[in-house]
Amino acid sequence: MFSWGRLTTEDTEKTIAMADPKQQNRKGGPRRRRPGFEMRISTKYAPRKVAEGRTLSCISDTSLKPDQLLELYRYLKLTRLVEERIVNLYRQTKVVGGVYRSLGQEATAVGSAYALRPDDFITPIIRDLGAVFVKGIRPREIFAQYMAKAWGPSGGKDLNVHFGYMDKGFIGPISHLGDMIPVMTGILLGARMQKKDVVGLAYIGDGGASTGAFYEGMNFAAVQRLPLIVIVESNHYAYSTPTSMQTAVRNLAEKAAAFGIPGYIVDGNDVIACYEVTSQAIKHARAGHGTVLIEAKTYRRKGHAEHDDQRYVPEGEIEYWEKQNDPIDRFEKFLIDQKAATKEKLDEITADVMREINEDSDWAESSPMPEPETAVYGVFDNSIVPPAFRPKVLES
Ligand SMILES: Cc1ncc(C[n+]2csc(CCOP(=O)(O)OP(=O)(O)O)c2C)c(N)n1
Ligand SMILES: [Mg+2]
């Protein structure tokens, strides 16, 4: 008698093989499994359990050179301090729209993007300002963008990381969760047709990984063996919904099995682990082996945006991540313990970052707001133009 309880993957394969002649090899036996059919999850870079109260550091097995380590430190500090300045501007009502922090998640964005080559592509989400900086975007552009200034990258038409630079391989994300996965898949298919050797890194949240677009994009990338690396930022919340209330898997990396691709779990608060795991995935993708899913385990220490007071967060939860698992504290400890930098050297880097932030936020604050009529240019359809603009814009 047929019993679901005892049915194993092998039994299923045999049943299919008997029913479908195309599934048989020439000798009539079942066809060999495609590599990747079974679940392949690497936990080499996963978070390690530590004794309570102990401050964490980073993994020491790294190919990064001393000057690269300091560059990573600079990007981490730049991300955190730029965001702090944006909050400051927001409280002065100089920011248009919401402010989305990556506080506590900076290592995921910085470490992973640092593993890319300049001509590779990224598409970030709101928690990936660090990756945007690694891609060569300057703080002044971010400040001007947040303040909707005319000299910001989108000329005041959109906000925060919603802009793009094709020549820098920075694909501007739209707000719709999940949709950038099929977009990046399409970009990589196009690049392959043009014989370009590039990989694409797409970021998505735990919430975004529950959308239909995510599944369709991943599936198509996997079957085409496209060099797509997807980092799922598992930060415990989507708005106020805990991850356990919107997915039944324990580790989001397990979703890789549904696409027949390898999955990795990485400690998202260890910048070195994030760099190393992404480098490994890039090697896999560049060698023609296809798509990889990486789950970065991290924590969103701020609310969804500045207006969110986090009243749904259990007491004491944020404190652990702040005191023992802050990605910058961990990296500082690592650099000093490994004698890769002195405290003075790190202070010097921070002072230089502050100098750049002051200069760039002054520049952005003093730059103009867009002229109203520019709203009708650079858009999909400008046939409906407000009457007051018509003589100036369309009839001249
Ligand atoms: C398709 C879609 N549904 C809902 C939203 C509204 N929305 C914006 S961000 C967000 C939560 C995202 O959570 P997650 O993907 O975990 O990313 P995180 O904010 O934690 O980085 C939601 C529901 C949206 N932008 N797109
Ligand atoms: Mg989330």
mmCIF file with all atom_site columns, N, CA and C in Angstrom, residues 10-62:
data_model
loop_
_atom_site.group_PDB
_atom_site.id
_atom_site.type_symbol
_atom_site.label_atom_id
_atom_site.label_alt_id
_atom_site.label_comp_id
_atom_site.label_asym_id
_atom_site.label_entity_id
_atom_site.label_seq_id
_atom_site.pdbx_PDB_ins_code
_atom_site.Cartn_x
_atom_site.Cartn_y
_atom_site.Cartn_z
_atom_site.occupancy
_atom_site.B_iso_or_equiv
_atom_site.pdbx_formal_charge
_atom_site.auth_seq_id
_atom_site.auth_comp_id
_atom_site.auth_asym_id
_atom_site.auth_atom_id
_atom_site.pdbx_PDB_model_num
ATOM 1   N N  . GLU A 1 10 ? 14.048 9.088  -2.915  1.00 0.00 ? 10 GLU A N  1
ATOM 2   C CA . GLU A 1 10 ? 14.438 8.051  -3.871  1.00 0.00 ? 10 GLU A CA 1
ATOM 3   C C  . GLU A 1 10 ? 13.222 7.300  -4.404  1.00 0.00 ? 10 GLU A C  1
ATOM 4   N N  . ASP A 1 11 ? 12.270 6.978  -3.502  1.00 0.00 ? 11 ASP A N  1
ATOM 5   C CA . ASP A 1 11 ? 11.045 6.297  -3.928  1.00 0.00 ? 11 ASP A CA 1
ATOM 6   C C  . ASP A 1 11 ? 10.321 7.138  -4.963  1.00 0.00 ? 11 ASP A C  1
ATOM 7   N N  . THR A 1 12 ? 10.246 8.445  -4.691  1.00 0.00 ? 12 THR A N  1
ATOM 8   C CA . THR A 1 12 ? 9.543  9.344  -5.606  1.00 0.00 ? 12 THR A CA 1
ATOM 9   C C  . THR A 1 12 ? 10.211 9.286  -6.974  1.00 0.00 ? 12 THR A C  1
ATOM 10  N N  . GLU A 1 13 ? 11.545 9.334  -6.959  1.00 0.00 ? 13 GLU A N  1
ATOM 11  C CA . GLU A 1 13 ? 12.263 9.331  -8.234  1.00 0.00 ? 13 GLU A CA 1
ATOM 12  C C  . GLU A 1 13 ? 11.995 8.060  -9.018  1.00 0.00 ? 13 GLU A C  1
ATOM 13  N N  . LYS A 1 14 ? 11.936 6.924  -8.293  1.00 0.00 ? 14 LYS A N  1
ATOM 14  C CA . LYS A 1 14 ? 11.693 5.643  -8.974  1.00 0.00 ? 14 LYS A CA 1
ATOM 15  C C  . LYS A 1 14 ? 10.290 5.637  -9.579  1.00 0.00 ? 14 LYS A C  1
ATOM 16  N N  . THR A 1 15 ? 9.319  6.139  -8.805  1.00 0.00 ? 15 THR A N  1
ATOM 17  C CA . THR A 1 15 ? 7.942  6.176  -9.298  1.00 0.00 ? 15 THR A CA 1
ATOM 18  C C  . THR A 1 15 ? 7.881  7.004  -10.572 1.00 0.00 ? 15 THR A C  1
ATOM 19  N N  . ILE A 1 16 ? 8.526  8.165  -10.547 1.00 0.00 ? 16 ILE A N  1
ATOM 20  C CA . ILE A 1 16 ? 8.509  9.040  -11.721 1.00 0.00 ? 16 ILE A CA 1
ATOM 21  C C  . ILE A 1 16 ? 9.212  8.340  -12.888 1.00 0.00 ? 16 ILE A C  1
ATOM 22  N N  . ALA A 1 17 ? 10.329 7.706  -12.569 1.00 0.00 ? 17 ALA A N  1
ATOM 23  C CA . ALA A 1 17 ? 11.101 7.053  -13.624 1.00 0.00 ? 17 ALA A CA 1
ATOM 24  C C  . ALA A 1 17 ? 10.285 5.977  -14.325 1.00 0.00 ? 17 ALA A C  1
ATOM 25  N N  . MET A 1 18 ? 9.464  5.253  -13.567 1.00 0.00 ? 18 MET A N  1
ATOM 26  C CA . MET A 1 18 ? 8.661  4.196  -14.196 1.00 0.00 ? 18 MET A CA 1
ATOM 27  C C  . MET A 1 18 ? 7.528  4.785  -15.025 1.00 0.00 ? 18 MET A C  1
ATOM 28  N N  . ALA A 1 19 ? 6.961  5.879  -14.522 1.00 0.00 ? 19 ALA A N  1
ATOM 29  C CA . ALA A 1 19 ? 5.797  6.455  -15.200 1.00 0.00 ? 19 ALA A CA 1
ATOM 30  C C  . ALA A 1 19 ? 6.183  7.237  -16.458 1.00 0.00 ? 19 ALA A C  1
ATOM 31  N N  . ASP A 1 20 ? 7.342  7.854  -16.453 1.00 0.00 ? 20 ASP A N  1
ATOM 32  C CA . ASP A 1 20 ? 7.697  8.745  -17.547 1.00 0.00 ? 20 ASP A CA 1
ATOM 33  C C  . ASP A 1 20 ? 8.946  8.217  -18.260 1.00 0.00 ? 20 ASP A C  1
ATOM 34  N N  . PRO A 1 21 ? 8.779  7.691  -19.493 1.00 0.00 ? 21 PRO A N  1
ATOM 35  C CA . PRO A 1 21 ? 9.925  7.086  -20.181 1.00 0.00 ? 21 PRO A CA 1
ATOM 36  C C  . PRO A 1 21 ? 11.090 8.072  -20.380 1.00 0.00 ? 21 PRO A C  1
ATOM 37  N N  . LYS A 1 22 ? 10.753 9.378  -20.452 1.00 0.00 ? 22 LYS A N  1
ATOM 38  C CA . LYS A 1 22 ? 11.821 10.378 -20.675 1.00 0.00 ? 22 LYS A CA 1
ATOM 39  C C  . LYS A 1 22 ? 12.761 10.446 -19.474 1.00 0.00 ? 22 LYS A C  1
ATOM 40  N N  . GLN A 1 23 ? 12.267 9.994  -18.312 1.00 0.00 ? 23 GLN A N  1
ATOM 41  C CA . GLN A 1 23 ? 13.071 10.033 -17.104 1.00 0.00 ? 23 GLN A CA 1
ATOM 42  C C  . GLN A 1 23 ? 13.989 8.807  -16.984 1.00 0.00 ? 23 GLN A C  1
ATOM 43  N N  . GLN A 1 24 ? 13.948 7.904  -17.971 1.00 0.00 ? 24 GLN A N  1
ATOM 44  C CA . GLN A 1 24 ? 14.796 6.711  -17.899 1.00 0.00 ? 24 GLN A CA 1
ATOM 45  C C  . GLN A 1 24 ? 16.075 6.926  -18.704 1.00 0.00 ? 24 GLN A C  1
ATOM 46  N N  . ASN A 1 25 ? 17.144 6.302  -18.267 1.00 0.00 ? 25 ASN A N  1
ATOM 47  C CA . ASN A 1 25 ? 18.363 6.368  -19.078 1.00 0.00 ? 25 ASN A CA 1
ATOM 48  C C  . ASN A 1 25 ? 18.262 5.295  -20.166 1.00 0.00 ? 25 ASN A C  1
ATOM 49  N N  . ARG A 1 26 ? 19.309 5.193  -21.004 1.00 0.00 ? 26 ARG A N  1
ATOM 50  C CA . ARG A 1 26 ? 19.196 4.299  -22.170 1.00 0.00 ? 26 ARG A CA 1
ATOM 51  C C  . ARG A 1 26 ? 18.986 2.839  -21.778 1.00 0.00 ? 26 ARG A C  1
ATOM 52  N N  . LYS A 1 27 ? 19.500 2.495  -20.593 1.00 0.00 ? 27 LYS A N  1
ATOM 53  C CA . LYS A 1 27 ? 19.333 1.086  -20.175 1.00 0.00 ? 27 LYS A CA 1
ATOM 54  C C  . LYS A 1 27 ? 18.011 0.856  -19.445 1.00 0.00 ? 27 LYS A C  1
ATOM 55  N N  . GLY A 1 28 ? 17.157 1.866  -19.358 1.00 0.00 ? 28 GLY A N  1
ATOM 56  C CA . GLY A 1 28 ? 15.846 1.685  -18.721 1.00 0.00 ? 28 GLY A CA 1
ATOM 57  C C  . GLY A 1 28 ? 15.845 2.002  -17.235 1.00 0.00 ? 28 GLY A C  1
ATOM 58  N N  . GLY A 1 29 ? 17.004 2.281  -16.645 1.00 0.00 ? 29 GLY A N  1
ATOM 59  C CA . GLY A 1 29 ? 17.073 2.606  -15.214 1.00 0.00 ? 29 GLY A CA 1
ATOM 60  C C  . GLY A 1 29 ? 16.708 4.069  -15.007 1.00 0.00 ? 29 GLY A C  1
ATOM 61  N N  . PRO A 1 30 ? 16.528 4.485  -13.761 1.00 0.00 ? 30 PRO A N  1
ATOM 62  C CA . PRO A 1 30 ? 16.209 5.903  -13.546 1.00 0.00 ? 30 PRO A CA 1
ATOM 63  C C  . PRO A 1 30 ? 17.376 6.801  -13.930 1.00 0.00 ? 30 PRO A C  1
ATOM 64  N N  . ARG A 1 31 ? 17.069 7.997  -14.424 1.00 0.00 ? 31 ARG A N  1
ATOM 65  C CA . ARG A 1 31 ? 18.116 8.930  -14.841 1.00 0.00 ? 31 ARG A CA 1
ATOM 66  C C  . ARG A 1 31 ? 18.914 9.411  -13.638 1.00 0.00 ? 31 ARG A C  1
ATOM 67  N N  . ARG A 1 32 ? 20.192 9.714  -13.875 1.00 0.00 ? 32 ARG A N  1
ATOM 68  C CA . ARG A 1 32 ? 21.020 10.198 -12.777 1.00 0.00 ? 32 ARG A CA 1
ATOM 69  C C  . ARG A 1 32 ? 20.489 11.557 -12.314 1.00 0.00 ? 32 ARG A C  1
ATOM 70  N N  . ARG A 1 33 ? 20.553 11.782 -11.010 1.00 0.00 ? 33 ARG A N  1
ATOM 71  C CA . ARG A 1 33 ? 20.082 13.064 -10.488 1.00 0.00 ? 33 ARG A CA 1
ATOM 72  C C  . ARG A 1 33 ? 20.905 14.212 -11.046 1.00 0.00 ? 33 ARG A C  1
ATOM 73  N N  . ARG A 1 34 ? 20.243 15.323 -11.290 1.00 0.00 ? 34 ARG A N  1
ATOM 74  C CA . ARG A 1 34 ? 21.002 16.540 -11.657 1.00 0.00 ? 34 ARG A CA 1
ATOM 75  C C  . ARG A 1 34 ? 21.750 16.996 -10.423 1.00 0.00 ? 34 ARG A C  1
ATOM 76  N N  . PRO A 1 35 ? 22.983 17.425 -10.576 1.00 0.00 ? 35 PRO A N  1
ATOM 77  C CA . PRO A 1 35 ? 23.663 17.911 -9.370  1.00 0.00 ? 35 PRO A CA 1
ATOM 78  C C  . PRO A 1 35 ? 22.872 19.072 -8.791  1.00 0.00 ? 35 PRO A C  1
ATOM 79  N N  . GLY A 1 36 ? 22.793 19.143 -7.503  1.00 0.00 ? 36 GLY A N  1
ATOM 80  C CA . GLY A 1 36 ? 22.065 20.260 -6.894  1.00 0.00 ? 36 GLY A CA 1
ATOM 81  C C  . GLY A 1 36 ? 20.653 19.878 -6.515  1.00 0.00 ? 36 GLY A C  1
ATOM 82  N N  . PHE A 1 37 ? 20.222 18.672 -6.863  1.00 0.00 ? 37 PHE A N  1
ATOM 83  C CA . PHE A 1 37 ? 18.859 18.273 -6.515  1.00 0.00 ? 37 PHE A CA 1
ATOM 84  C C  . PHE A 1 37 ? 18.708 18.184 -5.007  1.00 0.00 ? 37 PHE A C  1
ATOM 85  N N  . GLU A 1 38 ? 19.723 17.615 -4.361  1.00 0.00 ? 38 GLU A N  1
ATOM 86  C CA . GLU A 1 38 ? 19.636 17.441 -2.906  1.00 0.00 ? 38 GLU A CA 1
ATOM 87  C C  . GLU A 1 38 ? 19.942 18.773 -2.208  1.00 0.00 ? 38 GLU A C  1
ATOM 88  N N  . MET A 1 39 ? 19.542 18.854 -0.952  1.00 0.00 ? 39 MET A N  1
ATOM 89  C CA . MET A 1 39 ? 19.771 20.103 -0.230  1.00 0.00 ? 39 MET A CA 1
ATOM 90  C C  . MET A 1 39 ? 21.252 20.273 0.089   1.00 0.00 ? 39 MET A C  1
ATOM 91  N N  . ARG A 1 40 ? 21.835 21.370 -0.353  1.00 0.00 ? 40 ARG A N  1
ATOM 92  C CA . ARG A 1 40 ? 23.249 21.620 -0.059  1.00 0.00 ? 40 ARG A CA 1
ATOM 93  C C  . ARG A 1 40 ? 23.356 22.955 0.669   1.00 0.00 ? 40 ARG A C  1
ATOM 94  N N  . ILE A 1 41 ? 23.449 22.903 1.985   1.00 0.00 ? 41 ILE A N  1
ATOM 95  C CA . ILE A 1 41 ? 23.549 24.132 2.770   1.00 0.00 ? 41 ILE A CA 1
ATOM 96  C C  . ILE A 1 41 ? 24.917 24.154 3.454   1.00 0.00 ? 41 ILE A C  1
ATOM 97  N N  . SER A 1 42 ? 25.671 25.180 3.194   1.00 0.00 ? 42 SER A N  1
ATOM 98  C CA . SER A 1 42 ? 26.969 25.293 3.863   1.00 0.00 ? 42 SER A CA 1
ATOM 99  C C  . SER A 1 42 ? 26.824 26.158 5.116   1.00 0.00 ? 42 SER A C  1
ATOM 100 N N  . THR A 1 43 ? 27.350 25.643 6.215   1.00 0.00 ? 43 THR A N  1
ATOM 101 C CA . THR A 1 43 ? 27.264 26.408 7.474   1.00 0.00 ? 43 THR A CA 1
ATOM 102 C C  . THR A 1 43 ? 28.654 26.846 7.948   1.00 0.00 ? 43 THR A C  1
ATOM 103 N N  . LYS A 1 44 ? 29.627 26.760 7.033   1.00 0.00 ? 44 LYS A N  1
ATOM 104 C CA . LYS A 1 44 ? 31.008 27.106 7.416   1.00 0.00 ? 44 LYS A CA 1
ATOM 105 C C  . LYS A 1 44 ? 31.101 28.526 8.010   1.00 0.00 ? 44 LYS A C  1
ATOM 106 N N  . TYR A 1 45 ? 30.309 29.446 7.470   1.00 0.00 ? 45 TYR A N  1
ATOM 107 C CA . TYR A 1 45 ? 30.396 30.840 7.928   1.00 0.00 ? 45 TYR A CA 1
ATOM 108 C C  . TYR A 1 45 ? 29.202 31.241 8.814   1.00 0.00 ? 45 TYR A C  1
ATOM 109 N N  . ALA A 1 46 ? 28.465 30.240 9.270   1.00 0.00 ? 46 ALA A N  1
ATOM 110 C CA . ALA A 1 46 ? 27.274 30.527 10.098  1.00 0.00 ? 46 ALA A CA 1
ATOM 111 C C  . ALA A 1 46 ? 27.687 31.086 11.467  1.00 0.00 ? 46 ALA A C  1
ATOM 112 N N  . PRO A 1 47 ? 26.773 31.802 12.144  1.00 0.00 ? 47 PRO A N  1
ATOM 113 C CA . PRO A 1 47 ? 27.119 32.325 13.474  1.00 0.00 ? 47 PRO A CA 1
ATOM 114 C C  . PRO A 1 47 ? 27.486 31.191 14.426  1.00 0.00 ? 47 PRO A C  1
ATOM 115 N N  . ARG A 1 48 ? 28.501 31.438 15.245  1.00 0.00 ? 48 ARG A N  1
ATOM 116 C CA . ARG A 1 48 ? 28.926 30.441 16.248  1.00 0.00 ? 48 ARG A CA 1
ATOM 117 C C  . ARG A 1 48 ? 28.320 30.813 17.595  1.00 0.00 ? 48 ARG A C  1
ATOM 118 N N  . LYS A 1 49 ? 28.023 29.788 18.371  1.00 0.00 ? 49 LYS A N  1
ATOM 119 C CA . LYS A 1 49 ? 27.510 30.048 19.721  1.00 0.00 ? 49 LYS A CA 1
ATOM 120 C C  . LYS A 1 49 ? 28.666 30.477 20.607  1.00 0.00 ? 49 LYS A C  1
ATOM 121 N N  . VAL A 1 50 ? 28.452 31.505 21.419  1.00 0.00 ? 50 VAL A N  1
ATOM 122 C CA . VAL A 1 50 ? 29.512 31.923 22.348  1.00 0.00 ? 50 VAL A CA 1
ATOM 123 C C  . VAL A 1 50 ? 28.935 31.996 23.756  1.00 0.00 ? 50 VAL A C  1
ATOM 124 N N  . ALA A 1 51 ? 29.828 31.954 24.702  1.00 0.00 ? 51 ALA A N  1
ATOM 125 C CA . ALA A 1 51 ? 29.383 32.025 26.100  1.00 0.00 ? 51 ALA A CA 1
ATOM 126 C C  . ALA A 1 51 ? 28.705 33.362 26.345  1.00 0.00 ? 51 ALA A C  1
ATOM 127 N N  . GLU A 1 52 ? 27.663 33.340 27.144  1.00 0.00 ? 52 GLU A N  1
ATOM 128 C CA . GLU A 1 52 ? 26.907 34.563 27.401  1.00 0.00 ? 52 GLU A CA 1
ATOM 129 C C  . GLU A 1 52 ? 27.800 35.650 27.996  1.00 0.00 ? 52 GLU A C  1
ATOM 130 N N  . GLY A 1 53 ? 27.622 36.837 27.549  1.00 0.00 ? 53 GLY A N  1
ATOM 131 C CA . GLY A 1 53 ? 28.390 37.952 28.086  1.00 0.00 ? 53 GLY A CA 1
ATOM 132 C C  . GLY A 1 53 ? 29.702 38.195 27.363  1.00 0.00 ? 53 GLY A C  1
ATOM 133 N N  . ARG A 1 54 ? 30.121 37.230 26.548  1.00 0.00 ? 54 ARG A N  1
ATOM 134 C CA . ARG A 1 54 ? 31.397 37.428 25.839  1.00 0.00 ? 54 ARG A CA 1
ATOM 135 C C  . ARG A 1 54 ? 31.207 38.278 24.596  1.00 0.00 ? 54 ARG A C  1
ATOM 136 N N  . THR A 1 55 ? 32.119 39.213 24.375  1.00 0.00 ? 55 THR A N  1
ATOM 137 C CA . THR A 1 55 ? 32.007 40.046 23.170  1.00 0.00 ? 55 THR A CA 1
ATOM 138 C C  . THR A 1 55 ? 32.516 39.248 21.977  1.00 0.00 ? 55 THR A C  1
ATOM 139 N N  . LEU A 1 56 ? 31.776 39.320 20.891  1.00 0.00 ? 56 LEU A N  1
ATOM 140 C CA . LEU A 1 56 ? 32.159 38.569 19.702  1.00 0.00 ? 56 LEU A CA 1
ATOM 141 C C  . LEU A 1 56 ? 33.239 39.305 18.923  1.00 0.00 ? 56 LEU A C  1
ATOM 142 N N  . SER A 1 57 ? 33.930 38.547 18.075  1.00 0.00 ? 57 SER A N  1
ATOM 143 C CA . SER A 1 57 ? 34.910 39.154 17.164  1.00 0.00 ? 57 SER A CA 1
ATOM 144 C C  . SER A 1 57 ? 34.532 38.720 15.750  1.00 0.00 ? 57 SER A C  1
ATOM 145 N N  . CYS A 1 58 ? 35.508 38.524 14.859  1.00 0.00 ? 58 CYS A N  1
ATOM 146 C CA . CYS A 1 58 ? 35.236 38.077 13.495  1.00 0.00 ? 58 CYS A CA 1
ATOM 147 C C  . CYS A 1 58 ? 36.080 36.836 13.217  1.00 0.00 ? 58 CYS A C  1
ATOM 148 N N  . ILE A 1 59 ? 35.763 36.120 12.134  1.00 0.00 ? 59 ILE A N  1
ATOM 149 C CA . ILE A 1 59 ? 36.589 34.953 11.803  1.00 0.00 ? 59 ILE A CA 1
ATOM 150 C C  . ILE A 1 59 ? 37.973 35.432 11.365  1.00 0.00 ? 59 ILE A C  1
ATOM 151 N N  . SER A 1 60 ? 38.990 34.653 11.703  1.00 0.00 ? 60 SER A N  1
ATOM 152 C CA . SER A 1 60 ? 40.353 35.135 11.389  1.00 0.00 ? 60 SER A CA 1
ATOM 153 C C  . SER A 1 60 ? 40.891 34.524 10.103  1.00 0.00 ? 60 SER A C  1
ATOM 154 N N  . ASP A 1 61 ? 40.198 33.521 9.566   1.00 0.00 ? 61 ASP A N  1
ATOM 155 C CA . ASP A 1 61 ? 40.661 32.871 8.345   1.00 0.00 ? 61 ASP A CA 1
ATOM 156 C C  . ASP A 1 61 ? 40.208 33.715 7.142   1.00 0.00 ? 61 ASP A C  1
ATOM 157 N N  . THR A 1 62 ? 41.095 34.598 6.722   1.00 0.00 ? 62 THR A N  1
ATOM 158 C CA . THR A 1 62 ? 40.699 35.512 5.632   1.00 0.00 ? 62 THR A CA 1
ATOM 159 C C  . THR A 1 62 ? 41.823 35.741 4.631   1.00 0.00 ? 62 THR A C  1
#
